[in-house]
Amino acid sequence: MIKTKLALFLLALLVVSCTSSRPVVRTTSKPKVTVKKKPVVQAKPTVKPITKAVVTTSTTTTKPSNSDTPVELVATSNIKTYAEEIQSYVDSYKDVAMNNMKTHGIPASIILAQGILESGAGKGKLALSANNHFGIKCHKEWTGESVKHDDDAAQECFRKYQLPSESYRDHSLFLTSRPRYSSLFKLDKGDYESWAKGLKAAGYATDVKYPDKLIGLIERFELYKYDNEVLNRDFKPEKKEVILAQGGDYYTIQQGDTLYSLSKKFNLSVDDLKKLNNMSDNAISIGQQIKIK
């Protein structure tokens, strides 16, 4: 029994000895490292900022190149306007004026000149707010709409119309229906000078220069052409000779003259010319004599 146990002990000892002599191989597995790829960032194309053009609008009236100085229209409208604007006004209302001339016998040139002067070529307050192009006041017989406007007195009553053409028609009816203007209709329909002076004499306007202003507009913008068309004639005003009287102290206004052009011609300022002639505005008319010294 003892022998058997001894044999088993020796056998076990032998097995252990053999096992311990084998090299121990350790395998160390490194942990797998996951490398995150950096995302590929695509370069954005360079975009230039879009600059929007800023358009600035202005209400300032641009002076036309064909006009030296503004034409001052002083009547019920205290307005400065330019030749280009006046011509545009004439183009708009010449047919209305000629039709009224045919119907009522008032020269188209006079109608247009009064419309230009009284309405500031359509830019005056009465023209814009009431379509009143002739400064006609309400008077006791008027039953239509009206507006208030400062004129000879504060806040006077003026007629209001739906359309400018109604104002033109009422202007003709106003002249034909009042006895104080009856003498005008005895004049030649083409004699705009006599009509201009007759309107002032009959009391249409208080401005002493009213006839000269009308005549100046008629001749400067050739409004007599519309009288010619109605009367079937070919009238042209005679070109007045330049007159320098009293040792060259005075000059006679010619077609195309303005105070600005005369100031350059005689080496004076516009203000100097106005002071020499006691002028309150720049209005001049063909044939008018002005002092230059």
mmCIF file of C-alpha atoms in Angstrom:
data_model
loop_
_atom_site.group_PDB
_atom_site.id
_atom_site.type_symbol
_atom_site.label_atom_id
_atom_site.label_comp_id
_atom_site.label_asym_id
_atom_site.label_seq_id
_atom_site.Cartn_x
_atom_site.Cartn_y
_atom_site.Cartn_z
ATOM 1 C CA MET A 1 0.000 0.000 0.000
ATOM 2 C CA ILE A 2 2.816 2.251 0.982
ATOM 3 C CA LYS A 3 4.585 1.415 -2.237
ATOM 4 C CA THR A 4 1.584 2.261 -4.273
ATOM 5 C CA LYS A 5 1.197 5.726 -2.695
ATOM 6 C CA LEU A 6 4.915 6.352 -3.168
ATOM 7 C CA ALA A 7 4.661 5.459 -6.851
ATOM 8 C CA LEU A 8 1.763 7.787 -7.362
ATOM 9 C CA PHE A 9 3.614 10.619 -5.597
ATOM 10 C CA LEU A 10 6.663 10.200 -7.792
ATOM 11 C CA LEU A 11 4.506 10.070 -10.918
ATOM 12 C CA ALA A 12 2.762 13.311 -9.949
ATOM 13 C CA LEU A 13 6.092 14.948 -9.166
ATOM 14 C CA LEU A 14 7.363 13.992 -12.615
ATOM 15 C CA VAL A 15 4.327 15.490 -14.352
ATOM 16 C CA VAL A 16 4.668 18.752 -12.478
ATOM 17 C CA SER A 17 8.339 18.939 -13.324
ATOM 18 C CA CYS A 18 7.699 18.522 -17.032
ATOM 19 C CA THR A 19 4.977 21.075 -17.060
ATOM 20 C CA SER A 20 7.067 23.776 -15.371
ATOM 21 C CA SER A 21 9.902 23.380 -17.868
ATOM 22 C CA ARG A 22 7.796 24.534 -20.762
ATOM 23 C CA PRO A 23 8.212 28.185 -21.575
ATOM 24 C CA VAL A 24 5.233 30.206 -20.728
ATOM 25 C CA VAL A 25 4.148 32.216 -23.717
ATOM 26 C CA ARG A 26 1.932 35.095 -22.895
ATOM 27 C CA THR A 27 -0.016 36.727 -25.688
ATOM 28 C CA THR A 28 -0.937 40.232 -24.962
ATOM 29 C CA SER A 29 -3.488 41.469 -27.391
ATOM 30 C CA LYS A 30 -3.436 45.177 -27.709
ATOM 31 C CA PRO A 31 -6.848 46.787 -27.649
ATOM 32 C CA LYS A 32 -8.039 47.815 -31.038
ATOM 33 C CA VAL A 33 -7.907 51.549 -31.345
ATOM 34 C CA THR A 34 -10.498 53.048 -33.618
ATOM 35 C CA VAL A 35 -9.128 56.125 -35.296
ATOM 36 C CA LYS A 36 -11.843 58.529 -36.224
ATOM 37 C CA LYS A 37 -11.310 60.070 -39.574
ATOM 38 C CA LYS A 38 -11.564 63.770 -39.650
ATOM 39 C CA PRO A 39 -14.425 64.907 -41.828
ATOM 40 C CA VAL A 40 -13.331 66.380 -45.099
ATOM 41 C CA VAL A 41 -14.321 70.005 -45.046
ATOM 42 C CA GLN A 42 -14.880 71.320 -48.512
ATOM 43 C CA ALA A 43 -13.831 74.897 -48.981
ATOM 44 C CA LYS A 44 -16.786 77.133 -49.699
ATOM 45 C CA PRO A 45 -16.444 79.122 -52.871
ATOM 46 C CA THR A 46 -15.753 82.763 -52.237
ATOM 47 C CA VAL A 47 -18.903 84.670 -52.994
ATOM 48 C CA LYS A 48 -18.607 88.389 -53.414
ATOM 49 C CA PRO A 49 -21.359 90.258 -51.614
ATOM 50 C CA ILE A 50 -24.015 91.611 -53.938
ATOM 51 C CA THR A 51 -24.184 95.340 -53.606
ATOM 52 C CA LYS A 52 -27.588 96.766 -54.421
ATOM 53 C CA ALA A 53 -27.562 100.058 -56.216
ATOM 54 C CA VAL A 54 -29.325 102.677 -54.187
ATOM 55 C CA VAL A 55 -31.444 104.967 -56.309
ATOM 56 C CA THR A 56 -32.070 108.304 -54.719
ATOM 57 C CA THR A 57 -35.030 110.222 -55.987
ATOM 58 C CA SER A 58 -35.238 113.939 -55.590
ATOM 59 C CA THR A 59 -38.117 116.350 -55.945
ATOM 60 C CA THR A 60 -35.798 119.151 -56.922
ATOM 61 C CA THR A 61 -36.646 120.507 -60.336
ATOM 62 C CA THR A 62 -33.797 119.980 -62.759
ATOM 63 C CA LYS A 63 -32.980 122.981 -64.809
ATOM 64 C CA PRO A 64 -33.262 122.264 -68.526
ATOM 65 C CA SER A 65 -30.145 122.964 -70.531
ATOM 66 C CA ASN A 66 -31.999 125.218 -72.935
ATOM 67 C CA SER A 67 -33.051 127.694 -70.270
ATOM 68 C CA ASP A 68 -30.769 130.261 -68.688
ATOM 69 C CA THR A 69 -32.961 131.225 -65.771
ATOM 70 C CA PRO A 70 -36.393 130.219 -64.525
ATOM 71 C CA VAL A 71 -39.375 132.157 -65.757
ATOM 72 C CA GLU A 72 -41.036 133.701 -62.727
ATOM 73 C CA LEU A 73 -44.807 133.553 -62.982
ATOM 74 C CA VAL A 74 -46.317 135.860 -60.411
ATOM 75 C CA ALA A 75 -50.101 136.104 -60.393
ATOM 76 C CA THR A 76 -52.340 133.977 -58.181
ATOM 77 C CA SER A 77 -49.436 131.473 -58.226
ATOM 78 C CA ASN A 78 -46.067 132.622 -56.955
ATOM 79 C CA ILE A 79 -44.168 130.079 -59.018
ATOM 80 C CA LYS A 80 -40.812 129.738 -60.732
ATOM 81 C CA THR A 81 -40.812 127.448 -63.728
ATOM 82 C CA TYR A 82 -38.669 126.708 -66.775
ATOM 83 C CA ALA A 83 -39.222 127.118 -70.490
ATOM 84 C CA GLU A 84 -39.402 123.361 -70.982
ATOM 85 C CA GLU A 85 -42.191 123.069 -68.416
ATOM 86 C CA ILE A 86 -44.128 125.939 -69.987
ATOM 87 C CA GLN A 87 -43.852 124.349 -73.426
ATOM 88 C CA SER A 88 -45.144 121.070 -71.994
ATOM 89 C CA TYR A 89 -48.103 122.940 -70.506
ATOM 90 C CA VAL A 90 -48.839 124.576 -73.874
ATOM 91 C CA ASP A 91 -48.739 121.185 -75.613
ATOM 92 C CA SER A 92 -51.248 119.835 -73.086
ATOM 93 C CA TYR A 93 -53.841 122.616 -73.431
ATOM 94 C CA LYS A 94 -53.408 124.172 -76.886
ATOM 95 C CA ASP A 95 -56.300 122.150 -78.358
ATOM 96 C CA VAL A 96 -58.612 123.152 -75.502
ATOM 97 C CA ALA A 97 -57.640 126.800 -76.014
ATOM 98 C CA MET A 98 -58.247 126.660 -79.779
ATOM 99 C CA ASN A 99 -61.667 125.026 -79.281
ATOM 100 C CA ASN A 100 -62.612 127.764 -76.824
ATOM 101 C CA MET A 101 -61.432 130.388 -79.297
ATOM 102 C CA LYS A 102 -63.734 128.910 -81.951
ATOM 103 C CA THR A 103 -66.681 128.742 -79.554
ATOM 104 C CA HIS A 104 -66.281 131.945 -77.524
ATOM 105 C CA GLY A 105 -64.092 134.246 -79.616
ATOM 106 C CA ILE A 106 -61.198 134.685 -77.151
ATOM 107 C CA PRO A 107 -57.717 134.394 -78.747
ATOM 108 C CA ALA A 108 -56.123 131.025 -77.978
ATOM 109 C CA SER A 109 -52.873 132.863 -77.342
ATOM 110 C CA ILE A 110 -54.503 134.940 -74.595
ATOM 111 C CA ILE A 111 -56.182 131.888 -73.056
ATOM 112 C CA LEU A 112 -52.896 129.962 -72.946
ATOM 113 C CA ALA A 113 -50.855 132.908 -71.686
ATOM 114 C CA GLN A 114 -53.351 133.551 -68.886
ATOM 115 C CA GLY A 115 -53.387 129.865 -68.008
ATOM 116 C CA ILE A 116 -49.584 129.786 -67.850
ATOM 117 C CA LEU A 117 -49.350 132.944 -65.781
ATOM 118 C CA GLU A 118 -52.226 132.284 -63.388
ATOM 119 C CA SER A 119 -51.489 128.584 -62.760
ATOM 120 C CA GLY A 120 -47.697 128.698 -62.812
ATOM 121 C CA ALA A 121 -47.809 126.406 -65.872
ATOM 122 C CA GLY A 122 -49.969 123.996 -63.879
ATOM 123 C CA LYS A 123 -47.667 123.970 -60.832
ATOM 124 C CA GLY A 124 -49.532 126.487 -58.671
ATOM 125 C CA LYS A 125 -51.478 125.559 -55.561
ATOM 126 C CA LEU A 126 -54.883 126.392 -57.065
ATOM 127 C CA ALA A 127 -54.153 124.354 -60.187
ATOM 128 C CA LEU A 128 -53.019 121.341 -58.175
ATOM 129 C CA SER A 129 -55.686 121.429 -55.462
ATOM 130 C CA ALA A 130 -58.671 122.730 -57.411
ATOM 131 C CA ASN A 131 -57.866 122.416 -61.153
ATOM 132 C CA ASN A 132 -58.329 126.205 -61.212
ATOM 133 C CA HIS A 133 -55.939 127.456 -63.906
ATOM 134 C CA PHE A 134 -57.179 131.063 -64.105
ATOM 135 C CA GLY A 135 -57.467 132.191 -60.512
ATOM 136 C CA ILE A 136 -61.228 132.666 -60.785
ATOM 137 C CA LYS A 137 -62.792 133.453 -57.425
ATOM 138 C CA CYS A 138 -66.143 132.110 -56.266
ATOM 139 C CA HIS A 139 -68.271 135.274 -56.565
ATOM 140 C CA LYS A 140 -71.839 135.182 -55.341
ATOM 141 C CA GLU A 141 -73.256 133.136 -58.240
ATOM 142 C CA TRP A 142 -70.913 130.161 -57.782
ATOM 143 C CA THR A 143 -72.635 127.077 -56.319
ATOM 144 C CA GLY A 144 -69.948 124.489 -56.987
ATOM 145 C CA GLU A 145 -67.067 123.278 -54.840
ATOM 146 C CA SER A 146 -64.502 125.760 -53.586
ATOM 147 C CA VAL A 147 -61.153 126.088 -51.826
ATOM 148 C CA LYS A 148 -59.608 128.804 -49.669
ATOM 149 C CA HIS A 149 -56.473 130.571 -50.869
ATOM 150 C CA ASP A 150 -54.587 133.730 -49.865
ATOM 151 C CA ASP A 151 -54.706 136.337 -52.637
ATOM 152 C CA ASP A 152 -55.611 140.024 -52.305
ATOM 153 C CA ALA A 153 -56.908 139.052 -48.857
ATOM 154 C CA ALA A 154 -56.387 136.054 -46.602
ATOM 155 C CA GLN A 155 -58.317 132.854 -47.291
ATOM 156 C CA GLU A 156 -60.410 134.030 -50.220
ATOM 157 C CA CYS A 157 -62.845 131.684 -51.913
ATOM 158 C CA PHE A 158 -61.779 130.197 -55.271
ATOM 159 C CA ARG A 159 -63.673 127.889 -57.576
ATOM 160 C CA LYS A 160 -62.815 124.200 -57.688
ATOM 161 C CA TYR A 161 -63.224 122.023 -60.807
ATOM 162 C CA GLN A 162 -63.165 118.313 -61.486
ATOM 163 C CA LEU A 163 -60.971 118.724 -64.579
ATOM 164 C CA PRO A 164 -58.657 121.460 -65.902
ATOM 165 C CA SER A 165 -60.739 121.605 -69.109
ATOM 166 C CA GLU A 166 -63.713 122.724 -66.976
ATOM 167 C CA SER A 167 -61.579 125.568 -65.696
ATOM 168 C CA TYR A 168 -60.783 126.585 -69.293
ATOM 169 C CA ARG A 169 -64.460 126.524 -70.225
ATOM 170 C CA ASP A 170 -65.441 128.532 -67.144
ATOM 171 C CA HIS A 171 -62.760 131.109 -67.947
ATOM 172 C CA SER A 172 -64.352 131.707 -71.357
ATOM 173 C CA LEU A 173 -67.849 131.882 -69.867
ATOM 174 C CA PHE A 174 -66.567 134.246 -67.181
ATOM 175 C CA LEU A 175 -65.298 136.711 -69.811
ATOM 176 C CA THR A 176 -68.285 136.427 -72.151
ATOM 177 C CA SER A 177 -70.912 136.798 -69.422
ATOM 178 C CA ARG A 178 -69.615 139.955 -67.720
ATOM 179 C CA PRO A 179 -70.419 143.371 -69.205
ATOM 180 C CA ARG A 180 -67.083 144.859 -68.146
ATOM 181 C CA TYR A 181 -65.292 142.573 -70.630
ATOM 182 C CA SER A 182 -67.695 143.234 -73.510
ATOM 183 C CA SER A 183 -65.331 145.739 -75.166
ATOM 184 C CA LEU A 184 -62.776 142.973 -75.656
ATOM 185 C CA PHE A 185 -65.039 141.155 -78.104
ATOM 186 C CA LYS A 186 -65.005 144.134 -80.419
ATOM 187 C CA LEU A 187 -61.270 143.649 -80.923
ATOM 188 C CA ASP A 188 -59.621 141.628 -83.663
ATOM 189 C CA LYS A 189 -59.415 138.021 -82.450
ATOM 190 C CA GLY A 190 -55.802 137.925 -83.541
ATOM 191 C CA ASP A 191 -54.777 141.156 -81.800
ATOM 192 C CA TYR A 192 -53.337 139.649 -78.648
ATOM 193 C CA GLU A 193 -51.624 142.910 -77.630
ATOM 194 C CA SER A 194 -54.927 144.794 -77.476
ATOM 195 C CA TRP A 195 -56.565 141.874 -75.665
ATOM 196 C CA ALA A 196 -53.790 141.798 -73.056
ATOM 197 C CA LYS A 197 -54.105 145.523 -72.403
ATOM 198 C CA GLY A 198 -57.913 145.319 -72.457
ATOM 199 C CA LEU A 199 -57.958 142.620 -69.766
ATOM 200 C CA LYS A 200 -55.932 144.824 -67.455
ATOM 201 C CA ALA A 201 -58.108 147.874 -68.222
ATOM 202 C CA ALA A 202 -61.262 145.864 -67.479
ATOM 203 C CA GLY A 203 -59.907 144.863 -64.077
ATOM 204 C CA TYR A 204 -59.036 141.208 -64.605
ATOM 205 C CA ALA A 205 -55.741 141.708 -62.738
ATOM 206 C CA THR A 206 -54.312 144.361 -60.437
ATOM 207 C CA ASP A 207 -50.716 143.861 -61.579
ATOM 208 C CA VAL A 208 -49.670 146.884 -63.680
ATOM 209 C CA LYS A 209 -47.334 144.630 -65.677
ATOM 210 C CA TYR A 210 -50.042 142.068 -66.443
ATOM 211 C CA PRO A 211 -50.317 143.003 -70.164
ATOM 212 C CA ASP A 212 -46.530 142.932 -70.635
ATOM 213 C CA LYS A 213 -46.325 139.531 -68.991
ATOM 214 C CA LEU A 214 -49.024 138.088 -71.247
ATOM 215 C CA ILE A 215 -47.474 139.582 -74.390
ATOM 216 C CA GLY A 216 -44.020 138.374 -73.334
ATOM 217 C CA LEU A 217 -45.281 134.799 -72.926
ATOM 218 C CA ILE A 218 -47.194 134.894 -76.214
ATOM 219 C CA GLU A 219 -44.190 136.067 -78.205
ATOM 220 C CA ARG A 220 -41.545 134.048 -76.413
ATOM 221 C CA PHE A 221 -43.454 130.772 -76.836
ATOM 222 C CA GLU A 222 -45.055 131.753 -80.164
ATOM 223 C CA LEU A 223 -48.585 131.232 -78.857
ATOM 224 C CA TYR A 224 -49.906 133.393 -81.703
ATOM 225 C CA LYS A 225 -49.444 130.314 -83.911
ATOM 226 C CA TYR A 226 -52.618 128.843 -82.407
ATOM 227 C CA ASP A 227 -54.551 132.007 -83.273
ATOM 228 C CA ASN A 228 -53.194 131.621 -86.801
ATOM 229 C CA GLU A 229 -54.448 128.054 -86.968
ATOM 230 C CA VAL A 230 -57.978 129.027 -85.978
ATOM 231 C CA LEU A 231 -58.023 132.150 -88.174
ATOM 232 C CA ASN A 232 -56.271 130.406 -91.064
ATOM 233 C CA ARG A 233 -53.557 133.030 -91.377
ATOM 234 C CA ASP A 234 -49.771 133.281 -91.180
ATOM 235 C CA PHE A 235 -49.125 136.174 -88.827
ATOM 236 C CA LYS A 236 -45.731 136.767 -87.262
ATOM 237 C CA PRO A 237 -44.929 139.711 -85.009
ATOM 238 C CA GLU A 238 -42.462 142.142 -86.494
ATOM 239 C CA LYS A 239 -38.995 141.864 -85.078
ATOM 240 C CA LYS A 240 -38.372 145.073 -83.240
ATOM 241 C CA GLU A 241 -35.082 146.781 -83.784
ATOM 242 C CA VAL A 242 -32.696 147.100 -80.896
ATOM 243 C CA ILE A 243 -33.025 150.601 -79.545
ATOM 244 C CA LEU A 244 -30.429 152.209 -77.330
ATOM 245 C CA ALA A 245 -31.864 155.559 -76.388
ATOM 246 C CA GLN A 246 -30.727 158.445 -74.210
ATOM 247 C CA GLY A 247 -27.027 157.873 -74.788
ATOM 248 C CA GLY A 248 -27.352 154.095 -74.574
ATOM 249 C CA ASP A 249 -29.092 154.072 -71.192
ATOM 250 C CA TYR A 250 -32.023 151.910 -72.350
ATOM 251 C CA TYR A 251 -32.395 148.630 -74.219
ATOM 252 C CA THR A 252 -35.450 147.221 -76.015
ATOM 253 C CA ILE A 253 -36.216 143.585 -75.189
ATOM 254 C CA GLN A 254 -35.939 141.185 -78.135
ATOM 255 C CA GLN A 255 -37.121 137.633 -78.807
ATOM 256 C CA GLY A 256 -35.161 135.211 -76.618
ATOM 257 C CA ASP A 257 -33.884 137.810 -74.150
ATOM 258 C CA THR A 258 -33.838 136.979 -70.453
ATOM 259 C CA LEU A 259 -32.572 139.045 -67.550
ATOM 260 C CA TYR A 260 -29.725 136.574 -67.220
ATOM 261 C CA SER A 261 -28.632 136.938 -70.853
ATOM 262 C CA LEU A 262 -28.933 140.727 -70.587
ATOM 263 C CA SER A 263 -26.875 140.753 -67.394
ATOM 264 C CA LYS A 264 -24.069 139.029 -69.311
ATOM 265 C CA LYS A 265 -24.497 141.297 -72.323
ATOM 266 C CA PHE A 266 -24.260 144.528 -70.337
ATOM 267 C CA ASN A 267 -21.930 143.280 -67.600
ATOM 268 C CA LEU A 268 -24.501 143.673 -64.827
ATOM 269 C CA SER A 269 -25.976 141.279 -62.322
ATOM 270 C CA VAL A 270 -29.644 140.269 -62.556
ATOM 271 C CA ASP A 271 -30.250 142.035 -59.243
ATOM 272 C CA ASP A 272 -28.670 145.227 -60.600
ATOM 273 C CA LEU A 273 -31.019 145.186 -63.606
ATOM 274 C CA LYS A 274 -34.019 144.631 -61.361
ATOM 275 C CA LYS A 275 -33.021 147.506 -59.076
ATOM 276 C CA LEU A 276 -32.432 149.856 -62.023
ATOM 277 C CA ASN A 277 -35.917 149.105 -63.327
ATOM 278 C CA ASN A 278 -37.793 148.718 -60.023
ATOM 279 C CA MET A 279 -38.664 145.127 -60.965
ATOM 280 C CA SER A 280 -40.094 142.737 -58.399
ATOM 281 C CA ASP A 281 -39.628 139.667 -60.601
ATOM 282 C CA ASN A 282 -37.793 138.488 -63.723
ATOM 283 C CA ALA A 283 -40.702 138.906 -66.136
ATOM 284 C CA ILE A 284 -39.889 140.880 -69.293
ATOM 285 C CA SER A 285 -41.690 141.206 -72.616
ATOM 286 C CA ILE A 286 -40.628 141.787 -76.190
ATOM 287 C CA GLY A 287 -40.582 145.498 -77.014
ATOM 288 C CA GLN A 288 -40.239 146.521 -73.399
ATOM 289 C CA GLN A 289 -37.506 149.090 -72.708
ATOM 290 C CA ILE A 290 -35.352 148.549 -69.675
ATOM 291 C CA LYS A 291 -32.710 150.770 -68.150
ATOM 292 C CA ILE A 292 -29.188 149.381 -68.363
ATOM 293 C CA LYS A 293 -27.197 152.301 -66.843
#
